[in-house]
CSV table of N, CA and C in Angstrom, one decimal:
chain,number,residue,atom,x,y,z
A,255,MET,N,34.5,-23.0,-7.5
A,255,MET,CA,33.4,-22.9,-8.5
A,255,MET,C,32.6,-21.7,-8.1
A,256,SER,N,32.2,-20.9,-9.1
A,256,SER,CA,31.4,-19.7,-8.9
A,256,SER,C,30.0,-20.1,-8.5
A,257,ASN,N,29.4,-19.4,-7.5
A,257,ASN,CA,28.0,-19.7,-7.2
A,257,ASN,C,27.1,-18.5,-7.5
A,258,ASN,N,27.7,-17.4,-8.1
A,258,ASN,CA,27.0,-16.3,-8.5
A,258,ASN,C,27.0,-16.2,-10.1
A,259,ILE,N,25.8,-16.5,-10.7
A,259,ILE,CA,25.7,-16.5,-12.1
A,259,ILE,C,25.0,-15.3,-12.6
A,260,LEU,N,25.6,-14.5,-13.5
A,260,LEU,CA,25.0,-13.3,-14.0
A,260,LEU,C,24.7,-13.4,-15.5
A,261,ILE,N,23.5,-13.0,-15.9
A,261,ILE,CA,23.1,-12.9,-17.3
A,261,ILE,C,23.1,-11.5,-17.7
A,262,SER,N,24.0,-11.1,-18.6
A,262,SER,CA,24.2,-9.7,-19.0
A,262,SER,C,23.6,-9.6,-20.4
A,263,GLY,N,23.2,-8.4,-20.7
A,263,GLY,CA,22.7,-8.2,-22.1
A,263,GLY,C,22.0,-6.8,-22.1
A,264,TYR,N,21.8,-6.4,-23.4
A,264,TYR,CA,21.2,-5.1,-23.6
A,264,TYR,C,19.7,-5.2,-23.3
A,265,PRO,N,19.0,-4.1,-23.0
A,265,PRO,CA,17.6,-4.1,-22.8
A,265,PRO,C,16.8,-4.7,-24.0
A,266,GLY,N,15.9,-5.6,-23.7
A,266,GLY,CA,15.0,-6.2,-24.7
A,266,GLY,C,15.6,-7.4,-25.4
A,267,ILE,N,16.8,-7.8,-24.9
A,267,ILE,CA,17.5,-9.0,-25.6
A,267,ILE,C,16.8,-10.3,-25.1
A,268,GLY,N,16.2,-10.3,-23.9
A,268,GLY,CA,15.5,-11.5,-23.5
A,268,GLY,C,16.0,-12.1,-22.1
A,269,LYS,N,16.6,-11.2,-21.3
A,269,LYS,CA,17.2,-11.7,-20.0
A,269,LYS,C,16.1,-12.2,-19.1
A,270,THR,N,15.0,-11.5,-19.0
A,270,THR,CA,13.9,-11.9,-18.1
A,270,THR,C,13.2,-13.2,-18.7
A,271,THR,N,13.1,-13.2,-20.0
A,271,THR,CA,12.5,-14.4,-20.6
A,271,THR,C,13.4,-15.6,-20.4
A,272,LEU,N,14.7,-15.4,-20.4
A,272,LEU,CA,15.6,-16.5,-20.2
A,272,LEU,C,15.4,-17.0,-18.7
A,273,ILE,N,15.4,-16.1,-17.8
A,273,ILE,CA,15.2,-16.4,-16.4
A,273,ILE,C,13.9,-17.2,-16.2
A,274,ASN,N,12.9,-16.8,-16.8
A,274,ASN,CA,11.6,-17.5,-16.6
A,274,ASN,C,11.6,-18.9,-17.2
A,275,LYS,N,12.3,-19.1,-18.3
A,275,LYS,CA,12.4,-20.4,-18.9
A,275,LYS,C,13.2,-21.3,-18.0
A,276,ILE,N,14.3,-20.8,-17.4
A,276,ILE,CA,15.1,-21.6,-16.5
A,276,ILE,C,14.3,-22.0,-15.3
A,277,ILE,N,13.6,-21.0,-14.7
A,277,ILE,CA,12.9,-21.3,-13.5
A,277,ILE,C,11.9,-22.4,-13.7
A,278,LYS,N,11.2,-22.4,-14.8
A,278,LYS,CA,10.2,-23.4,-15.1
A,278,LYS,C,10.8,-24.8,-15.1
A,279,ARG,N,12.1,-24.9,-15.4
A,279,ARG,CA,12.7,-26.3,-15.5
A,279,ARG,C,13.4,-26.7,-14.3
A,280,LEU,N,13.5,-25.9,-13.3
A,280,LEU,CA,14.2,-26.2,-12.1
A,280,LEU,C,13.3,-26.9,-11.0
A,281,ASP,N,13.9,-27.8,-10.3
A,281,ASP,CA,13.1,-28.4,-9.2
A,281,ASP,C,13.9,-28.1,-7.9
A,282,CYS,N,13.7,-26.9,-7.4
A,282,CYS,CA,14.3,-26.5,-6.2
A,282,CYS,C,13.5,-25.3,-5.6
A,283,LYS,N,13.8,-24.9,-4.4
A,283,LYS,CA,13.1,-23.8,-3.7
A,283,LYS,C,13.8,-22.5,-4.2
A,284,ILE,N,13.0,-21.7,-4.9
A,284,ILE,CA,13.4,-20.4,-5.5
A,284,ILE,C,12.9,-19.3,-4.7
A,285,GLY,N,13.7,-18.3,-4.5
A,285,GLY,CA,13.3,-17.0,-3.8
A,285,GLY,C,13.9,-15.8,-4.5
A,286,GLY,N,13.4,-14.7,-4.2
A,286,GLY,CA,13.9,-13.5,-4.8
A,286,GLY,C,12.8,-12.8,-5.5
A,287,PHE,N,13.1,-12.1,-6.6
A,287,PHE,CA,12.1,-11.4,-7.3
A,287,PHE,C,12.4,-11.4,-8.8
A,288,TYR,N,11.3,-11.0,-9.6
A,288,TYR,CA,11.5,-10.8,-11.0
A,288,TYR,C,10.7,-9.6,-11.4
A,289,THR,N,11.0,-9.1,-12.6
A,289,THR,CA,10.3,-7.9,-13.1
A,289,THR,C,9.5,-8.3,-14.3
A,290,SER,N,8.5,-7.6,-14.7
A,290,SER,CA,7.7,-7.9,-15.9
A,290,SER,C,7.1,-6.5,-16.4
A,291,GLU,N,6.8,-6.6,-17.6
A,291,GLU,CA,6.2,-5.3,-18.3
A,291,GLU,C,4.8,-5.1,-17.8
A,292,LYS,N,4.4,-3.8,-17.7
A,292,LYS,CA,3.1,-3.4,-17.4
A,292,LYS,C,2.6,-2.8,-18.7
A,293,CYS,N,1.5,-3.3,-19.3
A,293,CYS,CA,1.1,-2.8,-20.6
A,293,CYS,C,-0.4,-2.3,-20.5
A,294,GLU,N,-0.6,-1.3,-21.3
A,294,GLU,CA,-2.0,-0.7,-21.4
A,294,GLU,C,-2.2,-0.5,-22.9
A,295,ASN,N,-3.3,-1.0,-23.5
A,295,ASN,CA,-3.6,-0.8,-24.9
A,295,ASN,C,-2.5,-1.2,-25.8
A,296,GLY,N,-1.8,-2.3,-25.4
A,296,GLY,CA,-0.7,-2.9,-26.2
A,296,GLY,C,0.6,-2.2,-26.1
A,297,LYS,N,0.7,-1.2,-25.3
A,297,LYS,CA,1.9,-0.4,-25.1
A,297,LYS,C,2.5,-0.6,-23.7
A,298,ARG,N,3.9,-0.7,-23.6
A,298,ARG,CA,4.5,-0.8,-22.3
A,298,ARG,C,4.4,0.5,-21.6
A,299,THR,N,3.8,0.5,-20.4
A,299,THR,CA,3.7,1.7,-19.6
A,299,THR,C,4.5,1.7,-18.3
A,300,GLY,N,5.1,0.6,-18.1
A,300,GLY,CA,5.9,0.5,-16.8
A,300,GLY,C,6.3,-0.9,-16.6
A,301,PHE,N,6.7,-1.2,-15.3
A,301,PHE,CA,7.2,-2.5,-14.9
A,301,PHE,C,6.6,-2.8,-13.5
A,302,TYR,N,6.4,-4.1,-13.4
A,302,TYR,CA,6.0,-4.7,-12.1
A,302,TYR,C,7.2,-5.3,-11.4
A,303,ILE,N,7.2,-5.4,-10.1
A,303,ILE,CA,8.1,-6.2,-9.4
A,303,ILE,C,7.3,-7.3,-8.7
A,304,THR,N,7.7,-8.5,-8.7
A,304,THR,CA,6.9,-9.6,-8.2
A,304,THR,C,7.8,-10.6,-7.4
A,305,ASP,N,7.4,-11.0,-6.2
A,305,ASP,CA,8.3,-12.0,-5.5
A,305,ASP,C,7.7,-13.4,-5.8
A,306,PHE,N,8.3,-14.4,-5.3
A,306,PHE,CA,7.9,-15.8,-5.7
A,306,PHE,C,6.8,-16.3,-4.7
A,307,SER,N,6.3,-15.4,-3.9
A,307,SER,CA,5.1,-15.7,-3.1
A,307,SER,C,3.9,-15.1,-3.8
A,308,GLY,N,4.1,-14.4,-4.9
A,308,GLY,CA,3.0,-13.7,-5.6
A,308,GLY,C,2.7,-12.3,-5.3
A,309,ASN,N,3.5,-11.7,-4.4
A,309,ASN,CA,3.3,-10.3,-4.1
A,309,ASN,C,3.8,-9.4,-5.2
A,310,GLN,N,3.0,-8.5,-5.6
A,310,GLN,CA,3.4,-7.7,-6.8
A,310,GLN,C,3.0,-6.2,-6.6
A,311,MET,N,3.8,-5.3,-7.1
A,311,MET,CA,3.5,-3.9,-7.1
A,311,MET,C,4.1,-3.3,-8.4
A,312,VAL,N,3.6,-2.1,-8.7
A,312,VAL,CA,4.1,-1.4,-9.9
A,312,VAL,C,5.4,-0.7,-9.4
A,313,MET,N,6.5,-1.1,-10.1
A,313,MET,CA,7.8,-0.5,-9.7
A,313,MET,C,8.2,0.7,-10.5
A,314,ALA,N,7.6,0.8,-11.7
A,314,ALA,CA,7.9,2.0,-12.5
A,314,ALA,C,6.7,2.2,-13.5
A,315,ASP,N,6.4,3.5,-13.7
A,315,ASP,CA,5.3,3.8,-14.6
A,315,ASP,C,5.5,5.1,-15.3
A,316,VAL,N,5.0,5.2,-16.5
A,316,VAL,CA,5.2,6.5,-17.3
A,316,VAL,C,4.4,7.6,-16.6
A,317,ASN,N,3.4,7.3,-15.9
A,317,ASN,CA,2.6,8.4,-15.2
A,317,ASN,C,3.0,8.7,-13.8
A,318,SER,N,4.1,8.0,-13.3
A,318,SER,CA,4.5,8.2,-12.0
A,318,SER,C,5.1,9.6,-11.8
A,319,PRO,N,4.8,10.3,-10.7
A,319,PRO,CA,5.4,11.6,-10.5
A,319,PRO,C,6.8,11.5,-9.8
A,320,SER,N,7.3,10.4,-9.6
A,320,SER,CA,8.6,10.2,-8.9
A,320,SER,C,9.7,11.0,-9.6
A,321,SER,N,10.6,11.5,-8.7
A,321,SER,CA,11.7,12.3,-9.2
A,321,SER,C,12.8,11.3,-9.7
A,322,TYR,N,12.7,10.0,-9.3
A,322,TYR,CA,13.7,9.0,-9.7
A,322,TYR,C,13.2,8.5,-11.1
A,323,ARG,N,14.0,8.8,-12.2
A,323,ARG,CA,13.6,8.6,-13.5
A,323,ARG,C,14.6,7.7,-14.3
A,324,VAL,N,14.1,6.8,-15.1
A,324,VAL,CA,14.8,6.0,-16.0
A,324,VAL,C,14.1,6.1,-17.3
A,325,SER,N,14.6,6.9,-18.3
A,325,SER,CA,13.9,7.2,-19.5
A,325,SER,C,12.6,7.8,-19.2
A,326,LYS,N,11.5,7.3,-19.7
A,326,LYS,CA,10.2,8.0,-19.5
A,326,LYS,C,9.5,7.5,-18.2
A,327,TYR,N,10.2,6.6,-17.5
A,327,TYR,CA,9.5,5.9,-16.3
A,327,TYR,C,9.9,6.5,-15.0
A,328,GLY,N,8.9,6.8,-14.2
A,328,GLY,CA,9.1,7.2,-12.8
A,328,GLY,C,9.2,6.0,-12.0
A,329,VAL,N,10.3,5.9,-11.1
A,329,VAL,CA,10.5,4.7,-10.4
A,329,VAL,C,10.0,4.8,-8.9
A,330,ASN,N,9.2,3.8,-8.5
A,330,ASN,CA,8.6,3.7,-7.2
A,330,ASN,C,9.5,2.9,-6.3
A,331,ILE,N,10.4,3.6,-5.6
A,331,ILE,CA,11.4,2.9,-4.8
A,331,ILE,C,10.7,2.2,-3.6
A,332,GLU,N,9.6,2.8,-3.1
A,332,GLU,CA,8.9,2.2,-2.0
A,332,GLU,C,8.3,0.9,-2.4
A,333,ALA,N,7.8,0.8,-3.6
A,333,ALA,CA,7.2,-0.5,-4.0
A,333,ALA,C,8.4,-1.5,-4.2
A,334,PHE,N,9.5,-1.1,-4.7
A,334,PHE,CA,10.6,-2.0,-4.8
A,334,PHE,C,11.1,-2.5,-3.5
A,335,GLU,N,11.1,-1.6,-2.5
A,335,GLU,CA,11.6,-2.0,-1.2
A,335,GLU,C,10.6,-2.8,-0.4
A,336,LYS,N,9.3,-2.7,-0.7
A,336,LYS,CA,8.3,-3.5,0.0
A,336,LYS,C,8.3,-4.9,-0.6
A,337,ILE,N,8.6,-5.1,-1.8
A,337,ILE,CA,8.6,-6.4,-2.5
A,337,ILE,C,10.0,-7.0,-2.6
A,338,GLY,N,10.9,-6.3,-3.2
A,338,GLY,CA,12.2,-6.8,-3.5
A,338,GLY,C,13.1,-7.1,-2.3
A,339,ILE,N,13.2,-6.2,-1.4
A,339,ILE,CA,14.1,-6.3,-0.2
A,339,ILE,C,13.7,-7.5,0.7
A,340,PRO,N,12.4,-7.5,1.1
A,340,PRO,CA,12.0,-8.7,1.9
A,340,PRO,C,12.1,-10.0,1.2
A,341,ALA,N,11.9,-10.0,-0.1
A,341,ALA,CA,12.0,-11.3,-0.9
A,341,ALA,C,13.5,-11.8,-0.9
A,342,LEU,N,14.4,-10.8,-1.0
A,342,LEU,CA,15.8,-11.2,-1.0
A,342,LEU,C,16.3,-11.7,0.4
A,343,LYS,N,15.8,-11.0,1.4
A,343,LYS,CA,16.1,-11.4,2.8
A,343,LYS,C,15.6,-12.8,3.0
A,344,LYS,N,14.4,-13.1,2.7
A,344,LYS,CA,13.8,-14.4,2.9
A,344,LYS,C,14.5,-15.5,2.0
A,345,ALA,N,14.8,-15.1,0.8
A,345,ALA,CA,15.5,-16.1,-0.1
A,345,ALA,C,16.9,-16.4,0.5
A,346,ASN,N,17.6,-15.5,1.0
A,346,ASN,CA,18.9,-15.7,1.6
A,346,ASN,C,18.9,-16.6,2.8
A,347,LYS,N,17.7,-16.7,3.5
A,347,LYS,CA,17.6,-17.6,4.6
A,347,LYS,C,17.1,-19.0,4.2
A,348,SER,N,16.2,-19.0,3.2
A,348,SER,CA,15.5,-20.3,3.1
A,348,SER,C,15.4,-20.9,1.7
A,349,ALA,N,15.9,-20.2,0.7
A,349,ALA,CA,15.8,-20.7,-0.7
A,349,ALA,C,17.0,-21.5,-1.1
A,350,ASP,N,16.8,-22.4,-2.1
A,350,ASP,CA,18.0,-23.1,-2.6
A,350,ASP,C,18.7,-22.2,-3.7
A,351,LEU,N,17.9,-21.4,-4.3
A,351,LEU,CA,18.5,-20.5,-5.4
A,351,LEU,C,17.8,-19.1,-5.3
A,352,ILE,N,18.7,-18.1,-5.3
A,352,ILE,CA,18.2,-16.7,-5.2
A,352,ILE,C,18.1,-16.2,-6.6
A,353,ILE,N,17.0,-15.6,-7.0
A,353,ILE,CA,16.8,-15.0,-8.3
A,353,ILE,C,16.7,-13.5,-8.1
A,354,VAL,N,17.5,-12.7,-8.9
A,354,VAL,CA,17.4,-11.3,-8.9
A,354,VAL,C,17.3,-10.8,-10.3
A,355,ASP,N,16.1,-10.4,-10.7
A,355,ASP,CA,15.8,-9.9,-12.0
A,355,ASP,C,15.3,-8.5,-11.9
A,356,GLU,N,16.0,-7.5,-11.8
A,356,GLU,CA,17.3,-7.4,-12.4
A,356,GLU,C,18.2,-6.4,-11.6
A,357,ILE,N,19.5,-6.4,-11.9
A,357,ILE,CA,20.4,-5.4,-11.2
A,357,ILE,C,20.6,-4.4,-12.3
A,358,GLY,N,19.7,-3.3,-12.2
A,358,GLY,CA,19.7,-2.3,-13.2
A,358,GLY,C,19.5,-0.9,-12.6
A,359,LYS,N,19.3,0.1,-13.5
A,359,LYS,CA,19.2,1.5,-13.0
A,359,LYS,C,18.1,1.7,-12.0
A,360,MET,N,16.9,1.1,-12.4
A,360,MET,CA,15.7,1.3,-11.5
A,360,MET,C,16.0,0.8,-10.1
A,361,GLU,N,16.5,-0.4,-10.0
A,361,GLU,CA,16.7,-1.1,-8.8
A,361,GLU,C,17.7,-0.4,-7.9
A,362,MET,N,18.7,0.1,-8.6
A,362,MET,CA,19.9,0.7,-7.9
A,362,MET,C,19.6,2.1,-7.3
A,363,PHE,N,18.4,2.6,-7.6
A,363,PHE,CA,18.0,3.8,-6.9
A,363,PHE,C,17.8,3.5,-5.4
A,364,SER,N,17.6,2.3,-5.0
A,364,SER,CA,17.4,1.9,-3.6
A,364,SER,C,18.7,1.6,-3.0
A,365,SER,N,19.2,2.4,-2.1
A,365,SER,CA,20.4,2.1,-1.4
A,365,SER,C,20.3,0.8,-0.6
A,366,ASN,N,19.1,0.5,-0.1
A,366,ASN,CA,18.9,-0.8,0.6
A,366,ASN,C,19.2,-2.0,-0.3
A,367,PHE,N,18.7,-1.9,-1.5
A,367,PHE,CA,19.0,-2.9,-2.5
A,367,PHE,C,20.5,-3.1,-2.7
A,368,CYS,N,21.2,-2.0,-2.9
A,368,CYS,CA,22.6,-2.1,-3.1
A,368,CYS,C,23.3,-2.7,-1.9
A,369,LYS,N,22.9,-2.5,-0.7
A,369,LYS,CA,23.5,-3.1,0.5
A,369,LYS,C,23.2,-4.6,0.5
A,370,ILE,N,22.0,-4.9,0.3
A,370,ILE,CA,21.6,-6.4,0.4
A,370,ILE,C,22.3,-7.2,-0.7
A,371,LEU,N,22.5,-6.5,-1.8
A,371,LEU,CA,23.2,-7.2,-2.9
A,371,LEU,C,24.5,-7.8,-2.5
A,372,GLU,N,25.3,-7.0,-1.7
A,372,GLU,CA,26.6,-7.5,-1.3
A,372,GLU,C,26.4,-8.7,-0.4
A,373,GLU,N,25.4,-8.7,0.5
A,373,GLU,CA,25.1,-9.8,1.4
A,373,GLU,C,24.8,-11.1,0.5
A,374,ILE,N,24.0,-10.9,-0.5
A,374,ILE,CA,23.6,-12.0,-1.4
A,374,ILE,C,24.8,-12.5,-2.1
A,375,PHE,N,25.6,-11.7,-2.7
A,375,PHE,CA,26.8,-12.1,-3.4
A,375,PHE,C,27.8,-12.8,-2.5
A,376,ASP,N,27.9,-12.4,-1.2
A,376,ASP,CA,28.8,-13.0,-0.3
A,376,ASP,C,28.2,-14.3,0.3
A,377,SER,N,26.9,-14.5,0.2
A,377,SER,CA,26.3,-15.7,0.7
A,377,SER,C,26.8,-17.0,0.0
A,378,PRO,N,26.8,-18.1,0.7
A,378,PRO,CA,27.1,-19.4,0.0
A,378,PRO,C,25.9,-19.9,-0.9
A,379,LYS,N,24.8,-19.2,-0.8
A,379,LYS,CA,23.6,-19.6,-1.7
A,379,LYS,C,23.9,-19.3,-3.1
A,380,PRO,N,23.5,-20.2,-4.0
A,380,PRO,CA,23.6,-19.9,-5.5
A,380,PRO,C,22.7,-18.7,-5.8
A,381,LEU,N,23.2,-17.9,-6.7
A,381,LEU,CA,22.5,-16.7,-7.2
A,381,LEU,C,22.4,-16.7,-8.7
A,382,LEU,N,21.2,-16.5,-9.3
A,382,LEU,CA,21.0,-16.3,-10.7
A,382,LEU,C,20.4,-14.9,-10.9
A,383,ALA,N,21.1,-14.0,-11.5
A,383,ALA,CA,20.7,-12.7,-11.7
A,383,ALA,C,20.9,-12.1,-13.1
A,384,THR,N,20.0,-11.2,-13.4
A,384,THR,CA,20.2,-10.5,-14.7
A,384,THR,C,20.8,-9.2,-14.3
A,385,ILE,N,21.7,-8.7,-15.2
A,385,ILE,CA,22.4,-7.4,-14.9
A,385,ILE,C,22.6,-6.6,-16.1
A,386,LYS,N,22.5,-5.3,-16.0
A,386,LYS,CA,22.6,-4.5,-17.2
A,386,LYS,C,24.0,-4.6,-17.8
A,387,LYS,N,24.0,-4.4,-19.1
A,387,LYS,CA,25.2,-4.6,-19.9
A,387,LYS,C,26.2,-3.5,-19.7
A,388,ILE,N,25.7,-2.2,-19.8
A,388,ILE,CA,26.5,-1.1,-19.6
A,388,ILE,C,26.7,-0.8,-18.1
A,389,ASP,N,28.0,-0.9,-17.7
A,389,ASP,CA,28.2,-0.8,-16.3
A,389,ASP,C,28.2,0.6,-15.7
A,390,CYS,N,27.9,0.6,-14.4
A,390,CYS,CA,28.1,1.7,-13.5
A,390,CYS,C,29.2,1.2,-12.5
A,391,LYS,N,29.5,1.9,-11.5
A,391,LYS,CA,30.5,1.5,-10.5
A,391,LYS,C,30.1,0.2,-9.8
A,392,LEU,N,28.8,0.1,-9.4
A,392,LEU,CA,28.4,-1.1,-8.7
A,392,LEU,C,28.4,-2.4,-9.6
A,393,THR,N,27.8,-2.3,-10.8
A,393,THR,CA,27.8,-3.4,-11.6
A,393,THR,C,29.2,-3.9,-12.1
A,394,ALA,N,30.0,-2.9,-12.3
A,394,ALA,CA,31.4,-3.3,-12.7
A,394,ALA,C,32.1,-4.0,-11.5
A,395,LYS,N,31.8,-3.6,-10.3
A,395,LYS,CA,32.4,-4.3,-9.1
A,395,LYS,C,31.9,-5.7,-9.0
A,396,LEU,N,30.6,-5.8,-9.2
A,396,LEU,CA,29.9,-7.2,-9.1
A,396,LEU,C,30.5,-8.1,-10.1
A,397,LYS,N,30.5,-7.6,-11.4
A,397,LYS,CA,31.0,-8.4,-12.5
A,397,LYS,C,32.4,-8.9,-12.3
A,398,SER,N,33.2,-8.1,-11.6
A,398,SER,CA,34.7,-8.4,-11.5
A,398,SER,C,35.0,-9.3,-10.4
A,399,ARG,N,34.0,-9.7,-9.6
A,399,ARG,CA,34.3,-10.6,-8.5
A,399,ARG,C,34.8,-12.0,-8.9
A,400,ASP,N,35.6,-12.6,-8.1
A,400,ASP,CA,36.2,-13.9,-8.5
A,400,ASP,C,35.1,-15.0,-8.5
A,401,ASP,N,34.1,-14.8,-7.7
A,401,ASP,CA,33.0,-15.8,-7.5
A,401,ASP,C,31.8,-15.6,-8.4
A,402,VAL,N,32.0,-14.9,-9.5
A,402,VAL,CA,31.0,-14.6,-10.5
A,402,VAL,C,31.3,-15.2,-11.9
A,403,GLU,N,30.3,-15.7,-12.5
A,403,GLU,CA,30.4,-16.3,-13.8
A,403,GLU,C,29.3,-15.5,-14.6
A,404,ILE,N,29.8,-14.9,-15.8
A,404,ILE,CA,28.9,-14.1,-16.6
A,404,ILE,C,28.5,-14.7,-17.9
A,405,TYR,N,27.3,-14.7,-18.2
A,405,TYR,CA,26.8,-15.2,-19.5
A,405,TYR,C,26.2,-14.0,-20.3
A,406,ASP,N,26.8,-13.7,-21.4
A,406,ASP,CA,26.4,-12.5,-22.2
A,406,ASP,C,25.4,-13.0,-23.2
A,407,LEU,N,24.2,-12.5,-23.0
A,407,LEU,CA,23.1,-12.9,-23.9
A,407,LEU,C,23.0,-12.1,-25.1
A,408,THR,N,22.9,-12.8,-26.3
A,408,THR,CA,22.8,-12.1,-27.6
A,408,THR,C,21.7,-12.8,-28.3
A,409,ILE,N,21.3,-12.2,-29.4
A,409,ILE,CA,20.2,-12.8,-30.3
A,409,ILE,C,20.7,-14.2,-30.8
A,410,ASP,N,22.0,-14.3,-31.1
A,410,ASP,CA,22.5,-15.5,-31.7
A,410,ASP,C,22.6,-16.7,-30.6
A,411,ASN,N,22.8,-16.4,-29.4
A,411,ASN,CA,23.0,-17.5,-28.4
A,411,ASN,C,21.8,-17.7,-27.4
A,412,ARG,N,20.8,-16.8,-27.5
A,412,ARG,CA,19.8,-16.9,-26.4
A,412,ARG,C,18.9,-18.2,-26.4
A,413,ASN,N,18.8,-18.8,-27.5
A,413,ASN,CA,18.0,-20.1,-27.5
A,413,ASN,C,18.8,-21.2,-26.9
A,414,LYS,N,20.1,-21.2,-27.0
A,414,LYS,CA,21.0,-22.2,-26.5
A,414,LYS,C,21.3,-22.0,-25.0
A,415,MET,N,21.1,-20.8,-24.5
A,415,MET,CA,21.5,-20.4,-23.2
A,415,MET,C,20.7,-21.1,-22.0
A,416,VAL,N,19.5,-21.5,-22.3
A,416,VAL,CA,18.7,-22.1,-21.2
A,416,VAL,C,19.4,-23.4,-20.7
A,417,ASP,N,19.7,-24.3,-21.7
A,417,ASP,CA,20.3,-25.6,-21.3
A,417,ASP,C,21.7,-25.3,-20.7
A,418,ARG,N,22.4,-24.4,-21.3
A,418,ARG,CA,23.8,-24.1,-20.8
A,418,ARG,C,23.7,-23.7,-19.3
A,419,ILE,N,22.8,-22.8,-19.0
A,419,ILE,CA,22.8,-22.3,-17.6
A,419,ILE,C,22.2,-23.4,-16.7
A,420,ILE,N,21.2,-24.1,-17.1
A,420,ILE,CA,20.7,-25.2,-16.3
A,420,ILE,C,21.7,-26.2,-16.0
A,421,ASP,N,22.5,-26.6,-17.0
A,421,ASP,CA,23.6,-27.5,-16.8
A,421,ASP,C,24.6,-26.9,-15.7
A,422,ARG,N,24.9,-25.7,-15.8
A,422,ARG,CA,25.8,-25.0,-14.8
A,422,ARG,C,25.2,-25.0,-13.4
A,423,LEU,N,23.9,-24.7,-13.3
A,423,LEU,CA,23.2,-24.6,-12.0
A,423,LEU,C,23.2,-26.0,-11.4
A,424,SER,N,23.0,-27.1,-12.2
A,424,SER,CA,22.9,-28.4,-11.7
A,424,SER,C,24.2,-28.8,-10.9
A,425,LEU,N,25.3,-28.2,-11.2
A,425,LEU,CA,26.6,-28.4,-10.6
A,425,LEU,C,26.7,-27.8,-9.2
A,426,ILE,N,25.9,-26.7,-9.0
A,426,ILE,CA,26.0,-26.0,-7.7
A,426,ILE,C,24.7,-26.1,-6.8
A,427,LEU,N,23.7,-26.7,-7.3
A,427,LEU,CA,22.4,-26.8,-6.5
A,427,LEU,C,22.4,-28.1,-5.8
């Protein structure tokens, strides 16, 4: 039985929203991190990274001078590594379920993240992660593992997916 569950989908389809709905219904110790939009005057200007202890930093911003870019956003790798990496290490030791939101372009600028991902995927701990739809070498490798189950999120199925994934998690938690 797969203990690594990936939610795949295009940007804006609701992967993070789905993760948040699932988390609210679970009764277990959750670790890892999630991302959320940073908005100013009603417009998205970047993204936060937040761990499950409440630590948060700006991971990407339109005004960032960073040379690491995804679209109009400069990516703050230092912020990601200060929040995301320790959260994953802690989760791998003490959580019942590891959450990674998301395995995407911004996060993969961190070589440390790419390394710890392999440890997380090899761990016996259950993993629930969002992953970008269009693959690069790393995401294709992760998706092709024998111990991975992929749920492809679409507009048509996203309302039914919460119960489906919770039912699946109940078998491995």
